Short mmCIF file of C-alpha atoms in Angstrom, two decimals:
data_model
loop_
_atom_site.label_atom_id
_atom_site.label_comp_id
_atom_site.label_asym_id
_atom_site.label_seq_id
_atom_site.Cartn_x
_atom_site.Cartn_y
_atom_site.Cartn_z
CA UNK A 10 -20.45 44.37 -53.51
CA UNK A 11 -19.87 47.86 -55.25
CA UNK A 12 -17.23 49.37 -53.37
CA UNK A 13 -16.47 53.14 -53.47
CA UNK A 14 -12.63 54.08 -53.00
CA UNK A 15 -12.06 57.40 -51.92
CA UNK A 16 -8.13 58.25 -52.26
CA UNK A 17 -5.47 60.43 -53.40
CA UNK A 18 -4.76 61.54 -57.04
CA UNK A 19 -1.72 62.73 -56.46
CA UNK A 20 1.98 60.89 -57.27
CA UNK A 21 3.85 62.95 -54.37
CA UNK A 22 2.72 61.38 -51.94
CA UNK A 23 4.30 58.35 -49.67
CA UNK A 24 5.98 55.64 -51.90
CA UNK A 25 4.59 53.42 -49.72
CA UNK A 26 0.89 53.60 -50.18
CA UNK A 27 1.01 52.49 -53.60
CA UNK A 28 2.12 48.49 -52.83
CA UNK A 29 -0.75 48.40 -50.32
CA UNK A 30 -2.89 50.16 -52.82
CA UNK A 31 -2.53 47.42 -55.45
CA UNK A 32 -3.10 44.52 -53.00
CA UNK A 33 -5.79 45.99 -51.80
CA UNK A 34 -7.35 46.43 -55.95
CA UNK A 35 -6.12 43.15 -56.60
CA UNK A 36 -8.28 41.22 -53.18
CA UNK A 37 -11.51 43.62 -54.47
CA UNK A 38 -11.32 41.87 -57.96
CA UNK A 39 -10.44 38.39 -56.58
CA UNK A 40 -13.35 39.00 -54.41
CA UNK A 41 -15.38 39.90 -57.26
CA UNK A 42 -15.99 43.31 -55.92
CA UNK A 43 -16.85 46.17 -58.06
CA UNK A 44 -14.19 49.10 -57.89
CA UNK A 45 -16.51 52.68 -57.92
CA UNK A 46 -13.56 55.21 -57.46
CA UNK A 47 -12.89 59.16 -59.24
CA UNK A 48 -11.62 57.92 -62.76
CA UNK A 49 -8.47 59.42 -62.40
CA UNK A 50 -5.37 58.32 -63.74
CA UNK A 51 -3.26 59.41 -61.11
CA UNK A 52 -2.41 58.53 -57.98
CA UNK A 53 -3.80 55.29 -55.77
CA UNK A 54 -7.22 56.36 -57.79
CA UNK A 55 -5.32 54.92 -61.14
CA UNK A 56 -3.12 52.49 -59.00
CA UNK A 57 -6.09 51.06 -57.25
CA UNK A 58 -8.40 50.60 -60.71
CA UNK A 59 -4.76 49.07 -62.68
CA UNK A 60 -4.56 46.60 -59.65
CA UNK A 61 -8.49 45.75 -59.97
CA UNK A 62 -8.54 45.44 -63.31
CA UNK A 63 -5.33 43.80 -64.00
CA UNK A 64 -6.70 40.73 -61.33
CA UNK A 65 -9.55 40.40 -63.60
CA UNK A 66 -11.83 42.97 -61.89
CA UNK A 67 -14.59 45.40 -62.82
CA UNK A 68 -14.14 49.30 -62.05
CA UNK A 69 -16.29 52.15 -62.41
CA UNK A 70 -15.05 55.73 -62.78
CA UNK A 71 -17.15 58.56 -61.84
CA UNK A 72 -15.59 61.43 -64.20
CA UNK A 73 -16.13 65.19 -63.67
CA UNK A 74 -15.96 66.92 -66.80
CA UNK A 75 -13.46 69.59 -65.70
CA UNK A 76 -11.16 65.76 -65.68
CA UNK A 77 -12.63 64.41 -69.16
CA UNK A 78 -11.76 68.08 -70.57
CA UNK A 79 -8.41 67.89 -68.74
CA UNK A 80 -7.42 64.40 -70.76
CA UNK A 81 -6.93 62.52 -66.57
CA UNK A 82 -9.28 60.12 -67.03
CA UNK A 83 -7.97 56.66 -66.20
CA UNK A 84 -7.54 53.49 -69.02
CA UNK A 85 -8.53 51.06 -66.60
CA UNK A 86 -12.06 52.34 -66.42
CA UNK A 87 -14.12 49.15 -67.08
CA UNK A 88 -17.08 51.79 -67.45
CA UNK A 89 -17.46 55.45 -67.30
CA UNK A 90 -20.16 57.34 -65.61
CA UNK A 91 -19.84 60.89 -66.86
CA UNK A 92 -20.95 64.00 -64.29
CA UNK A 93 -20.86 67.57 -64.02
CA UNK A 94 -18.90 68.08 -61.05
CA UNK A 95 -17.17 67.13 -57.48
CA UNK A 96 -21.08 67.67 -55.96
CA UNK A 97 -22.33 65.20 -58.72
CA UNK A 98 -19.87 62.22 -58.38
CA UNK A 99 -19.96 62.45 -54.79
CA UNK A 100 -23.98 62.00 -55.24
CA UNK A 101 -23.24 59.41 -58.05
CA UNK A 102 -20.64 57.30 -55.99
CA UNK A 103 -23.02 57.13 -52.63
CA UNK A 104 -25.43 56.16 -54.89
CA UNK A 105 -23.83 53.35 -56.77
CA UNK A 106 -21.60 51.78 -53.75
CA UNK A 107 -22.49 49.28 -51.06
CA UNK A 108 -19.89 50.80 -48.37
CA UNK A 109 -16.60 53.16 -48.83
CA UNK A 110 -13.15 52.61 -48.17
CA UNK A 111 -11.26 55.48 -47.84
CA UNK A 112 -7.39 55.45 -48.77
CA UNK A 113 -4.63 58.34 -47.96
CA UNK A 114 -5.55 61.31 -49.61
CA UNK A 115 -6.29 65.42 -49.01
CA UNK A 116 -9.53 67.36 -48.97
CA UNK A 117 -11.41 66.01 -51.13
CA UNK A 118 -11.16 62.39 -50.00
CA UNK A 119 -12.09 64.39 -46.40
CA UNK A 120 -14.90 65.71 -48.07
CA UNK A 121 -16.13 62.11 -49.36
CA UNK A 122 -15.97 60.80 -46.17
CA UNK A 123 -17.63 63.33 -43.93
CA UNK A 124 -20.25 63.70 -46.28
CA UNK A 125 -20.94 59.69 -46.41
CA UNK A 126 -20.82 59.94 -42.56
CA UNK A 127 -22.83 62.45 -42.33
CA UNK A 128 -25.59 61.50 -44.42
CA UNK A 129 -25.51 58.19 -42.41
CA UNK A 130 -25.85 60.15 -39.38
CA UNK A 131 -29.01 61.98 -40.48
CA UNK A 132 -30.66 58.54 -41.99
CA UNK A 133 -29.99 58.81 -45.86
CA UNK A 134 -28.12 55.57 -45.64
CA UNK A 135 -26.66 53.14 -43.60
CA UNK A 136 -23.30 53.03 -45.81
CA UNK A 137 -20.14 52.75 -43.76
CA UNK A 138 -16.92 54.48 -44.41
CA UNK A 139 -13.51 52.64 -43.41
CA UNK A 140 -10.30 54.89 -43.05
CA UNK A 141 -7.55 52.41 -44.24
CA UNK A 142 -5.04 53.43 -42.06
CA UNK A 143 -1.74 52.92 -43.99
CA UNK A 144 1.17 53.94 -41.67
CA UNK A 145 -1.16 55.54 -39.32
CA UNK A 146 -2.47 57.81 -42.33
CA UNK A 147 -5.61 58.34 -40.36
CA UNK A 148 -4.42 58.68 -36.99
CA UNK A 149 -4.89 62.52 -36.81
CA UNK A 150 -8.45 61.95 -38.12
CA UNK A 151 -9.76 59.25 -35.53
CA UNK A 152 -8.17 61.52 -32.30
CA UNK A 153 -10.39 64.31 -33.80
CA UNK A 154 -13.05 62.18 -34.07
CA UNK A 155 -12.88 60.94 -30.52
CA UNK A 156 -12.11 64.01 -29.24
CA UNK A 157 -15.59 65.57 -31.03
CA UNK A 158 -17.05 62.54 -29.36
CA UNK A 159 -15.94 63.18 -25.69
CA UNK A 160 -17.23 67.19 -26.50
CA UNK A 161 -20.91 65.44 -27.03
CA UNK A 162 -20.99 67.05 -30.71
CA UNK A 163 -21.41 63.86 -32.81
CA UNK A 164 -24.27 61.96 -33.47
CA UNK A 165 -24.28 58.33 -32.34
CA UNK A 166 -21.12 56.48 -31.78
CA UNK A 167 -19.22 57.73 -34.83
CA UNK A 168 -17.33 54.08 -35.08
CA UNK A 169 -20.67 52.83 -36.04
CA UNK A 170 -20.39 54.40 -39.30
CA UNK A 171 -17.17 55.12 -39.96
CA UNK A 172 -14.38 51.93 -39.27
CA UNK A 173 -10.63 52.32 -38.86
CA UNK A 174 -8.18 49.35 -40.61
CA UNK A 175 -4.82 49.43 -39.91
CA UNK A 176 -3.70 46.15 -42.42
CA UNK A 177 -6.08 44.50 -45.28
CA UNK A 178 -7.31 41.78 -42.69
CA UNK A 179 -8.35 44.30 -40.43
CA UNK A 180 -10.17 45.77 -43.89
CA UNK A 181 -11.83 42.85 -45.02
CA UNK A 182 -13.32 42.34 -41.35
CA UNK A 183 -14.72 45.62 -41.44
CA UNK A 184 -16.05 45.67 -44.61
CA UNK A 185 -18.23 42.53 -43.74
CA UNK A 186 -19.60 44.49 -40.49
CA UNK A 187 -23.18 45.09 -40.71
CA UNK A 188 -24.01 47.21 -38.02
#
């Protein structure tokens, strides 16, 4: 499978995310996965695509040009798909991936995944989106979730589209759902 990553570029965040960050690059490439994630190389987006790569895996990076222009793009991009902007690799990574994990990270991985979810919703796709809840990164996110759910304001059941992994085995499992 292709498999979009949607994390974090930043290096302040918890130390902690990066080991689970690397397994989880490392099981994608022993799994012969494909790696689609933001090119960046910072972060778990350049921890992730070192830990694919370095296992023998494939990656793709989907690079704005603002990050090209910016010198951030990341080494281990096996490939490089170039694009204009946030709007464009967002469009470029639904495109290209099979289903989405999503990793700790701040508006714009929030972006990614409501806009994954809510294409699903509308009948776009049927491309899942799984939080990998690292130390309960995604806690906040899935009692707002259910909580939209109780008010009646989401279409469907939303944990038909969007799954919640709390360890890698939890992960894989949901990653092999097909709806």
């Amino acid at each position: 499978m292709k498999i979009g990553v949607f994390c974090s570029a930043n290096q302040q965040i918890d130390a902690d995310f990066f080991p689970l960050t690397a397994q989880l690059g490392r099981w994608l490439a022993t799994e012969r996965h494909v790696v689609v994630f933001g090119g960046v190389n910072q972060g778990l987006m350049e921890c992730v695509a070192r830990a694919a790569q370095e296992a023998g895996g494939y990656t793709i990076g989907v690079v704005p040009a603002i990050v090209e222009q910016s010198g951030r793009v990341s080494q281990y991009n096996s490939e490089v798909v170039r694009c204009a902007d946030l709007h464009q690799r967002k469009q470029l990574m639904l495109d290209m991936s099979d289903v989405f994990i999503a990793l700790p990270g701040g508006v714009g991985t929030l972006d990614e995944v409501f806009t994954v979810a809510a294409s699903y919703t509308i009948g776009y796709h049927h491309k899942r989106v799984v939080l990998y809840n690292m130390k309960g990164f995604w806690d906040a996110a899935v009692s707002m979730l259910d909580d939209l759910q109780r008010r009646g304001v989401i279409r469907g059941q939303w944990r038909d589209y969007i799954g919640v992994a709390n360890n890698l085995e939890e992960l894989k499992r949901c990653l092999m759902y097909d709806g």
